[in-house]
Coordinates of C-alpha atoms in Angstrom, one line a residue:
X1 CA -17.9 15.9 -21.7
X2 CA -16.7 16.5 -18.3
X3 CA -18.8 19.4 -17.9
X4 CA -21.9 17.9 -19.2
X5 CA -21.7 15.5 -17.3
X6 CA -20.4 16.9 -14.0
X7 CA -22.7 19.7 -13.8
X8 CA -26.2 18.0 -15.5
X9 CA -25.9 15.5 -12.8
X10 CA -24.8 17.6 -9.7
X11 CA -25.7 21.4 -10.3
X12 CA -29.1 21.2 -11.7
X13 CA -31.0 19.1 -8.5
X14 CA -28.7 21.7 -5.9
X15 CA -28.7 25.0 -7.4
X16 CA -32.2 26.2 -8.3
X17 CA -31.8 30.0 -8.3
X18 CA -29.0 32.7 -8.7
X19 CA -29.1 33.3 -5.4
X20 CA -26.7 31.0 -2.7
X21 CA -27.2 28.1 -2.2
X22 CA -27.0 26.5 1.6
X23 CA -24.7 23.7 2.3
X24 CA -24.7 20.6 0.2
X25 CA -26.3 17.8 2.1
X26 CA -23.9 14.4 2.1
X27 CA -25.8 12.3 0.3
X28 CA -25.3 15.3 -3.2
X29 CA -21.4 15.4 -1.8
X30 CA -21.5 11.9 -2.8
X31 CA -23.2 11.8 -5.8
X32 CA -21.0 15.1 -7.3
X33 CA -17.8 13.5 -6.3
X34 CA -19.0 10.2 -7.6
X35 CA -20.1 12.2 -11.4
X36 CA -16.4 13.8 -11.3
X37 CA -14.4 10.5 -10.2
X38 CA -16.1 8.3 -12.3
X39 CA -15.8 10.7 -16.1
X40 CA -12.4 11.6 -15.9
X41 CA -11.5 7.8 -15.2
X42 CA -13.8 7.1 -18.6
X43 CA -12.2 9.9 -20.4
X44 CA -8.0 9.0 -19.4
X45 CA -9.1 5.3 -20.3
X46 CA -10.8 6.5 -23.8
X47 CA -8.4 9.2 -24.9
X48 CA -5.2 8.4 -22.2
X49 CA -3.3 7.6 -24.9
X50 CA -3.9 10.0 -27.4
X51 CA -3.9 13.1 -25.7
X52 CA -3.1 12.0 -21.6
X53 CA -6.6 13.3 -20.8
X54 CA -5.2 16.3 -19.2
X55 CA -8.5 18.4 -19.2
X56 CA -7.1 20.5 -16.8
X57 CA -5.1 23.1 -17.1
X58 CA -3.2 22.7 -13.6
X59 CA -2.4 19.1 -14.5
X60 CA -1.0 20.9 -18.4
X61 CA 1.1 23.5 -16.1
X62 CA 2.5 21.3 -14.0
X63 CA 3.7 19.0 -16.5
X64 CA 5.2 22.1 -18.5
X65 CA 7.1 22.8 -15.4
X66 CA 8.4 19.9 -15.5
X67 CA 9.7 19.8 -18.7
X68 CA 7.6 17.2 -20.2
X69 CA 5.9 18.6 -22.8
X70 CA 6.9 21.8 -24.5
X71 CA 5.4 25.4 -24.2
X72 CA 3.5 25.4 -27.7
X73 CA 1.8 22.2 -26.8
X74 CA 1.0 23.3 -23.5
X75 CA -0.6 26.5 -24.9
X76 CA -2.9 24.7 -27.0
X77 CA -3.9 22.4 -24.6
X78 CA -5.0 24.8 -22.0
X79 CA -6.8 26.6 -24.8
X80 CA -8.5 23.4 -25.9
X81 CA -9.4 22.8 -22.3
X82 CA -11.5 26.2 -22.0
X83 CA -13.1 26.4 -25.1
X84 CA -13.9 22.5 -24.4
X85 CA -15.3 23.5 -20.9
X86 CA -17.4 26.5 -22.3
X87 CA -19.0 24.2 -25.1
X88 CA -20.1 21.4 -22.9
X89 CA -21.6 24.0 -20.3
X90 CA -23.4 25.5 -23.4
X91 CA -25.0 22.4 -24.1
X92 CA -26.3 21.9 -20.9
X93 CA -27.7 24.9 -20.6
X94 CA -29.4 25.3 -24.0
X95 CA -30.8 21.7 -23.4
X96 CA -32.2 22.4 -19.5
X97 CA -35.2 24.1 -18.7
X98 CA -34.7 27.4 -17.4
X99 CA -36.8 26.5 -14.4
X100 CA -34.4 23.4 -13.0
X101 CA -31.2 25.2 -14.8
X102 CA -29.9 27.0 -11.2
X103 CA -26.4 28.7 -12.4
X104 CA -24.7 26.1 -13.1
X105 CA -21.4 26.8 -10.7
X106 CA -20.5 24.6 -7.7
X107 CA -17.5 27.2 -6.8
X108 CA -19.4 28.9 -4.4
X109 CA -17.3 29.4 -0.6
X110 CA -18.6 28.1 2.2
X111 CA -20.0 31.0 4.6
X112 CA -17.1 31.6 7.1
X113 CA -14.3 30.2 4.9
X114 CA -12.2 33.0 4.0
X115 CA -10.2 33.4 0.8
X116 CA -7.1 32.8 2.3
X117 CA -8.6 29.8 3.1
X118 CA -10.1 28.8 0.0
X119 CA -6.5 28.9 -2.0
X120 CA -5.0 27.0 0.6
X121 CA -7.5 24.7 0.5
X122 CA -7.5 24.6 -3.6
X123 CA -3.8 24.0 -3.2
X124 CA -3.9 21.0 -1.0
X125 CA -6.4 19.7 -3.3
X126 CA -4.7 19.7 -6.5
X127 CA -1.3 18.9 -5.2
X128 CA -2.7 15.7 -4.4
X129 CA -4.4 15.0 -7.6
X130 CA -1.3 15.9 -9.7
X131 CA 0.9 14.0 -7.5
X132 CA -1.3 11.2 -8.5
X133 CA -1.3 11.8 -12.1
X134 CA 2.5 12.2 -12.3
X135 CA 3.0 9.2 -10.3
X136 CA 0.4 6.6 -12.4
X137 CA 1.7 8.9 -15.5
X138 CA 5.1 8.0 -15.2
X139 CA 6.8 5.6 -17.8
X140 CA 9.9 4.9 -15.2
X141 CA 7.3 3.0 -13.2
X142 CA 8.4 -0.7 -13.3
X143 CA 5.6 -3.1 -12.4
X144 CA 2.5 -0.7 -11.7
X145 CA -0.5 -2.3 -10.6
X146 CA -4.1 -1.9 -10.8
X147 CA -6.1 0.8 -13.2
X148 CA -4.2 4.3 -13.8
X149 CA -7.6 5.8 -15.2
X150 CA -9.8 4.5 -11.9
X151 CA -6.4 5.6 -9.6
X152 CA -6.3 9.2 -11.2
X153 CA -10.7 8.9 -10.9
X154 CA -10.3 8.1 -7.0
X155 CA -8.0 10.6 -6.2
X156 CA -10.5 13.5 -8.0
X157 CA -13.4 12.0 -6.0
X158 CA -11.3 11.9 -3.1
X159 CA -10.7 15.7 -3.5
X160 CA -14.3 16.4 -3.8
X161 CA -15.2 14.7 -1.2
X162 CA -13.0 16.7 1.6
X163 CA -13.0 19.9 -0.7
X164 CA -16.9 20.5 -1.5
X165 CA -17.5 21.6 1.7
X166 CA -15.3 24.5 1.4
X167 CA -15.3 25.7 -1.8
X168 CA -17.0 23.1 -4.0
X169 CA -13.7 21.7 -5.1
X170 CA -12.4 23.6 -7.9
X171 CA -9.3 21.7 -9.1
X172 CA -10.0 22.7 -12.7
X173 CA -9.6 26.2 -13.6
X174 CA -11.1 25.0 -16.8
X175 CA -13.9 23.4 -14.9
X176 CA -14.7 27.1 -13.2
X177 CA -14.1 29.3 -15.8
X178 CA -17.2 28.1 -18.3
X179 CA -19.6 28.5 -15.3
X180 CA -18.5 31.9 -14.9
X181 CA -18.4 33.0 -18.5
X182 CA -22.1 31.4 -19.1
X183 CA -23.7 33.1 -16.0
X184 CA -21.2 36.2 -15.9
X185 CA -20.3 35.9 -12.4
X186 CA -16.7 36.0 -11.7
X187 CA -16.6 36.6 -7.6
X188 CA -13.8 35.1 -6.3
X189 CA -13.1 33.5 -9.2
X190 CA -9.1 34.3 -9.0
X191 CA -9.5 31.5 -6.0
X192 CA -9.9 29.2 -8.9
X193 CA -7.3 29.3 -10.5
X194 CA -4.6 30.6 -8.4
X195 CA -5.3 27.6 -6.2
X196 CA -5.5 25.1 -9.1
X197 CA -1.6 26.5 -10.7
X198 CA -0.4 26.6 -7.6
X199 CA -1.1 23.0 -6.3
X200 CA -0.5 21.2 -9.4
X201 CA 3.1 23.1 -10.0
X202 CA 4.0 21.9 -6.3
X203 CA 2.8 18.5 -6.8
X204 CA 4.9 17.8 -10.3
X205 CA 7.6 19.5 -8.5
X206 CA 7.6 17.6 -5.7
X207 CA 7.4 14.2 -7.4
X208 CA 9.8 15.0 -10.2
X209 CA 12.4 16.3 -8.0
X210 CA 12.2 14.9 -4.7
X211 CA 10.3 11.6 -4.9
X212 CA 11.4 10.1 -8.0
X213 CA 13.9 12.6 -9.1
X214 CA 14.8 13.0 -13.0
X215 CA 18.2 13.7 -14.1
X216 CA 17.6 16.4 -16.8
X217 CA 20.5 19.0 -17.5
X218 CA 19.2 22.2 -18.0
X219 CA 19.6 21.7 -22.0
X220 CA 17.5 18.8 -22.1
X221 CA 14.8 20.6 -20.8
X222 CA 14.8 23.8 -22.9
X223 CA 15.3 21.3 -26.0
X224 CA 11.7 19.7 -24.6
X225 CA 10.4 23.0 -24.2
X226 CA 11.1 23.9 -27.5
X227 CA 9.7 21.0 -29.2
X228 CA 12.8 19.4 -29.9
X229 CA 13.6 16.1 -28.6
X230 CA 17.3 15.4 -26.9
X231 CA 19.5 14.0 -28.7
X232 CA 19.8 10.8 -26.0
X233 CA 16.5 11.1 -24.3
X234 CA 16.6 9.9 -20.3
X235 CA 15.8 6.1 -20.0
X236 CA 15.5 5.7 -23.6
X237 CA 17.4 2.0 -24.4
X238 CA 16.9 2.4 -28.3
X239 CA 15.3 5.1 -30.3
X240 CA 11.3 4.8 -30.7
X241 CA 10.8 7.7 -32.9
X242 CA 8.5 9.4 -30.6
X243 CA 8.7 13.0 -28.5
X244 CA 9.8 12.2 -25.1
X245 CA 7.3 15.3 -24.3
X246 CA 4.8 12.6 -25.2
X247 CA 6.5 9.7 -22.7
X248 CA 4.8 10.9 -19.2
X249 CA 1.1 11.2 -21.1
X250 CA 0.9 7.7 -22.5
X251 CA -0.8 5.2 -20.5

């Protein structure tokens, strides 16, 4: 859904050949970071609290690296992600006319911006999106206010905004890679998700153990990376029968 939606209503009026394309005028900046803000806050309102609306897997990898959900869950997620990504940028292209159908990617560099650049910029990016997402995620939270699905939405819109300019505002390896595999261009395309891993491991770290800082031995956190839940789960008052892997993605 995200990439149906993201790229049917950004890509196709921008893109309009292989060939690329010059830089996005403000009012299309708008309207992309607008299409991306406002589905992922439908999608963590709708399916928050089944699955935590990851869809990305830099927001999956930070979470894993911080010991809140285990490693098998975090594989299938991430695999769910792609193949989810590469579906929904099938449909759009089978259903759009191969005249207004462009290629489909918005991870195109700026001219001038260099790749060191670029992952920098992908890094600074998705740190703050994570951050958010661990700090609206986060059941410790006493009193939070306002809308965690249209908080996590502004902060990706945010990040659009500032980031399209330089290299369309990746964020979402998952988001870059069905482009890529639909059109077969992969140039650069390591930006993507080196940037992406790299920002959303520092922003988990950064929140879980600097910010708000959670007392985990080191058994407790290979138990939650095993599937196995502690025997005396942190914060846990009386037993609720559930994973605390699953605490941090419930809304």
């Amino acid at each position: 859904m995200l990439l149906t939606v993201v790229l049917g209503s950004s890509c196709l009026g921008i893109r309009t050949s292989q060939s690329m394309a010059p830089p996005i005028a403000a009012a299309n900046v708008l309207l992309i970071a607008l299409a991306f803000g406002l589905i992922l806050a439908t999608m963590v309102q709708s399916v928050g609290h089944v699955s935590g609306a990851h869809i990305n897997p830099a927001v999956t990898f930070a979470f894993l690296i911080g010991s809140q959900m285990s490693l098998f869950r975090a594989i299938f997620y991430i695999a769910a992600q792609l193949l989810g990504a590469v579906a929904g940028a099938a449909v759009l292209y089978g259903v759009t006319p191969a005249a207004i159908r462009g290629n489909l990617a918005l991870n195109t560099l700026h001219p001038g911006v260099s790749l060191g650049q670029a992952t920098t910029v992908e890094i600074f990016l998705t740190l703050q999106f994570v951050l958010c997402i661990f700090a609206t995620y986060d059941e410790r939270r006493n009193g939070r206010l306002g809308s965690v699905s249209l908080a996590i939405g502004f902060s990706l819109t945010l990040g659009h905004l500032f980031g399209l300019y330089y290299t369309g505002a990746g964020m979402n390896p998952a988001r870059s890679f069905a482009p890529a595999v639909l059109t077969r261009n992969f140039t650069n395309h390591w930006v993507y998700w080196v940037g992406p891993i790299i920002g959303g491991a520092l922003g988990g770290l950064i929140y879980d153990f600097i910010l708000f800082p959670r007392m985990r031995g080191l058994s407790e956190r290979l138990s939650i990376l095993k599937g196995a839940r502690p025997a005396e789960p942190e914060g846990q008052q009386e037993a609720t029968g559930e994973p605390i892997e699953l605490k941090t993605q419930s809304l």
